[in-house]
Coordinates of C-alpha atoms in Angstrom, one line a residue:
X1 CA 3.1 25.2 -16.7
X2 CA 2.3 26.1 -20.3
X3 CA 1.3 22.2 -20.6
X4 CA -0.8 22.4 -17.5
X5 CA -2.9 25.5 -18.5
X6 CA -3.5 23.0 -22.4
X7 CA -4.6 20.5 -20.2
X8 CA -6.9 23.1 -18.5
X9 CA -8.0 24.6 -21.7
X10 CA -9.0 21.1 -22.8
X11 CA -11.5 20.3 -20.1
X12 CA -13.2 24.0 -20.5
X13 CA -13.7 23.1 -24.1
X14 CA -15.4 19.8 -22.7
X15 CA -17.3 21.2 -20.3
X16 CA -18.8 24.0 -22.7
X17 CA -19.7 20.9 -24.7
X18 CA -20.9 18.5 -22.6
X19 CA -23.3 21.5 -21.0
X20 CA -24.6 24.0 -23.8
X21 CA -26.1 26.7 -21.8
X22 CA -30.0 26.3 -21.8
X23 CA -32.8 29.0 -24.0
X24 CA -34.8 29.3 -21.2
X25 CA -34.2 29.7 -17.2
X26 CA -34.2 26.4 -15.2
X27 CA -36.8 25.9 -12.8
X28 CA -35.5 22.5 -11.5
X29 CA -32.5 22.7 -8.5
X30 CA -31.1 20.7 -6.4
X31 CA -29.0 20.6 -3.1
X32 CA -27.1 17.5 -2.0
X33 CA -25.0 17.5 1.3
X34 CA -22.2 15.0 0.8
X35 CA -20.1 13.2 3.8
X36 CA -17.0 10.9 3.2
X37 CA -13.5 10.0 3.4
X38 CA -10.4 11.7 1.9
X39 CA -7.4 10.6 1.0
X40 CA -4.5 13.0 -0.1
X41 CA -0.8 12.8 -1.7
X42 CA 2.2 12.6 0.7
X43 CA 4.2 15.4 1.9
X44 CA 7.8 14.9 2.0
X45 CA 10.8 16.2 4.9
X46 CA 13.0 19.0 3.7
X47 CA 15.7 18.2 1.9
X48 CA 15.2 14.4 2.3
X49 CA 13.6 11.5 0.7
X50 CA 11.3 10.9 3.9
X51 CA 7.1 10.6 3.3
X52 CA 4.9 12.3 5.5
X53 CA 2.2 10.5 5.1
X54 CA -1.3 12.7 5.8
X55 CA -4.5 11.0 7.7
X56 CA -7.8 9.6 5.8
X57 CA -9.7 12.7 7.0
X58 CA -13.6 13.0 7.0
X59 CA -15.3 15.4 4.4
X60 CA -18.2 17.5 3.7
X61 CA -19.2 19.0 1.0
X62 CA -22.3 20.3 -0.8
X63 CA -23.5 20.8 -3.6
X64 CA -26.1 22.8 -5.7
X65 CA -27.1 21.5 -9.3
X66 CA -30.3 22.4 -11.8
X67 CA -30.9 20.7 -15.1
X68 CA -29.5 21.8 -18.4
X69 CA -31.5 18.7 -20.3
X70 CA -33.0 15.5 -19.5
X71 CA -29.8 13.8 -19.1
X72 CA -27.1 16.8 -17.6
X73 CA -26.9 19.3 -15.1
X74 CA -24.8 22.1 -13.9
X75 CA -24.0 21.7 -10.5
X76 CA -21.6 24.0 -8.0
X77 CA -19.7 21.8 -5.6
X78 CA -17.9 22.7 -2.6
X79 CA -15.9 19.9 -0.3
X80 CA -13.6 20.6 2.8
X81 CA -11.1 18.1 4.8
X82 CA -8.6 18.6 7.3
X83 CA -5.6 16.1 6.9
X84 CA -3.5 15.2 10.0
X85 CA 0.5 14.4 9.8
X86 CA 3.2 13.6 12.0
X87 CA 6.6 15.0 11.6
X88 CA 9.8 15.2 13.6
X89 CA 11.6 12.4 16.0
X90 CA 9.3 13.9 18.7
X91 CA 6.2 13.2 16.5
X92 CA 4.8 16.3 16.7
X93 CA 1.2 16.5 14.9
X94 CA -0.2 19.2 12.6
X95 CA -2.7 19.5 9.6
X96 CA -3.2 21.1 6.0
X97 CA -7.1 22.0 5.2
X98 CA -8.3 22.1 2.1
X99 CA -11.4 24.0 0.1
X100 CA -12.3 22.4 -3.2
X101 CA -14.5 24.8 -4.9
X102 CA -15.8 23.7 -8.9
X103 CA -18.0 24.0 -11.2
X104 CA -19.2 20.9 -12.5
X105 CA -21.1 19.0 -15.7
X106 CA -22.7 15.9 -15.1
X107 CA -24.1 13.4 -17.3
X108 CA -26.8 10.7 -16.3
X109 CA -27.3 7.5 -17.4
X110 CA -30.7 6.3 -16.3
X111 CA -31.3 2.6 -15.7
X112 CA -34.9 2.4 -14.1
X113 CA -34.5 3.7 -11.0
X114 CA -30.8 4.2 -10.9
X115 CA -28.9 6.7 -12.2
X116 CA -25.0 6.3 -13.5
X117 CA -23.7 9.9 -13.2
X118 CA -20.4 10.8 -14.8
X119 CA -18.7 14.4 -13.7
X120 CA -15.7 16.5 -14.4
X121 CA -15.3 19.9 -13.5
X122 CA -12.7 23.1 -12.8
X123 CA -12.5 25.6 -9.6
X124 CA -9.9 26.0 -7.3
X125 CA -8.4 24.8 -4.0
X126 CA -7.5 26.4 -1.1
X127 CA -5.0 25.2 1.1
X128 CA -4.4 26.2 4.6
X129 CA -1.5 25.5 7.0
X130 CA 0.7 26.5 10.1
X131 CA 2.6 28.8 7.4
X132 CA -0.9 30.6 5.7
X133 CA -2.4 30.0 3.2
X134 CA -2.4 29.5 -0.9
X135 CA -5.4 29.2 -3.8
X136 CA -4.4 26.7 -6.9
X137 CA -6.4 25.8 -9.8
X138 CA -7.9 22.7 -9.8
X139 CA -9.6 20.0 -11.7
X140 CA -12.2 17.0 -10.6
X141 CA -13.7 14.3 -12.2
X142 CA -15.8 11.6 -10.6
X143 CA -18.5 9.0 -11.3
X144 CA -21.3 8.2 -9.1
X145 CA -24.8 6.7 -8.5
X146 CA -28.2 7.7 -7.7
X147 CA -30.7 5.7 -6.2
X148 CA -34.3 7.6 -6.8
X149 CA -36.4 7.0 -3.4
X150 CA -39.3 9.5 -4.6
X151 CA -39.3 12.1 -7.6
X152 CA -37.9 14.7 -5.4
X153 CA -35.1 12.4 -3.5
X154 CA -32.3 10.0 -3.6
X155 CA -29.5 8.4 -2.6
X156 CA -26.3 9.5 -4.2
X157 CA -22.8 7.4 -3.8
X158 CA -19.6 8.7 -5.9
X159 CA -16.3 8.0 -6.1
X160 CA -14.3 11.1 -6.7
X161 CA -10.9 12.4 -7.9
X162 CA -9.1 16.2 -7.5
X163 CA -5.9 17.5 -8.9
X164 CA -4.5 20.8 -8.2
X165 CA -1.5 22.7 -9.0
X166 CA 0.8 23.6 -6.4
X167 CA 2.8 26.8 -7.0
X168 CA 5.5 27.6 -4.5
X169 CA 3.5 26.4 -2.0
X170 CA 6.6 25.0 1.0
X171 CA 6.2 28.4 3.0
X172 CA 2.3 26.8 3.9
X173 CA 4.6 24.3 6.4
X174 CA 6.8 26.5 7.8
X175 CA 6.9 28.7 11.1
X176 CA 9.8 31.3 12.4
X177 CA 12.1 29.9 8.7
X178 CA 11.9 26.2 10.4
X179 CA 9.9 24.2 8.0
X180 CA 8.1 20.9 8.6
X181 CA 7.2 19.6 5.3
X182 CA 7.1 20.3 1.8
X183 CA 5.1 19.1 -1.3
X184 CA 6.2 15.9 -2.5
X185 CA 5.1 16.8 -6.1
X186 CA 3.8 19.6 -8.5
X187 CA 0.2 18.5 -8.6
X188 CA -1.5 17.6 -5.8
X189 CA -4.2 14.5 -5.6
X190 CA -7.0 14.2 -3.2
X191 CA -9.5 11.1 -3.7
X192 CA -13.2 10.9 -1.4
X193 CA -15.4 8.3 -1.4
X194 CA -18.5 10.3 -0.5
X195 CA -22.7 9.4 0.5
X196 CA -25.2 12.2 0.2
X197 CA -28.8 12.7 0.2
X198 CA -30.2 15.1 -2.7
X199 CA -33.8 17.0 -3.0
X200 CA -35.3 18.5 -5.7
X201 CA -37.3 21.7 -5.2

């Protein structure tokens, strides 16, 4: 854990770098809903080797950004999926929803009119199942595209990658001390491949 929280320590540090905060207020915002696909880590059967493998679940997400200099912004982003699995002979079929929440720093690379955006951010996750619910801290990174179709829209693409880390999270599968599934390991991995449609105002 001790390593976890350097590793965490290490992309604040970054992010207070790679965003200085700015002498006067920014005027400039902008909202971009996002829509893609998920993809999570496995969940395993306890006390067995067995992978529960979850579903490629659809996700949205928004997010709010305004501009710290000509080439970064500041952006909140918040994404939510609900992944399906199977588990049991009799195939029985449940889900685990989570909330990404993060604060993000992102640097643009303009090319004419396309724009190479690189992110990485920290926040939390919520995770939600038959057993409750749980909050981890989390971490994101992703790079992306932006296609400019006017000066106050465009056409955003991004590939993007979460980690989060589970605490004592098993109880989340379980119902009446029968449990269906357990984390397969201590940091949990979601990856979206996401389309969106930002505007300035």
């Amino acid at each position: 854990m001790s390593r976890s929280k350097s590793i965490l320590s290490k992309v604040a540090l970054t992010l207070a770098l790679a965003l200085p905060v700015s002498s006067s207020i920014a005027t400039e915002y902008e909202i971009t809903p996002y829509i893609g696909i998920m993809s999570s880590s496995d969940l395993t059967v306890p006390e067995s080797d067995t992978s529960i493998s979850l579903d490629n679940a659809t996700h949205f997400g928004i997010g709010v950004a305004w501009q710290e200099s000509p080439s970064g912004q500041g952006q909140i982003l918040v994404n939510y999926a609900s992944h399906d699995y199977e588990y049991g002979d009799e195939g029985k079929t449940s889900s685990l929803d989570v909330l990404y929440a993060h604060f993000n720093g992102i640097a643009q690379f303009r090319q004419r009119q396309y724009i190479t955006t690189v992110s990485i951010g920290l926040g939390a996750a919520r995770f939600s199942a038959d057993g409750g619910s749980e909050i981890s801290p989390s971490f994101t990174a992703a790079i992306g595209t932006r296609y400019e179709i006017s000066d106050v829209a465009s056409i955003v693409t991004e590939l993007r990658g979460y980690a989060s880390l589970m605490q004592d999270g098993d109880s989340l599968f379980c119902q009446n001390d029968v449990c269906a599934a357990e984390y397969d390991e201590a940091v949990w991995i979601d990856t979206s491949l996401s389309v969106g449609f930002s505007y300035k105002f």
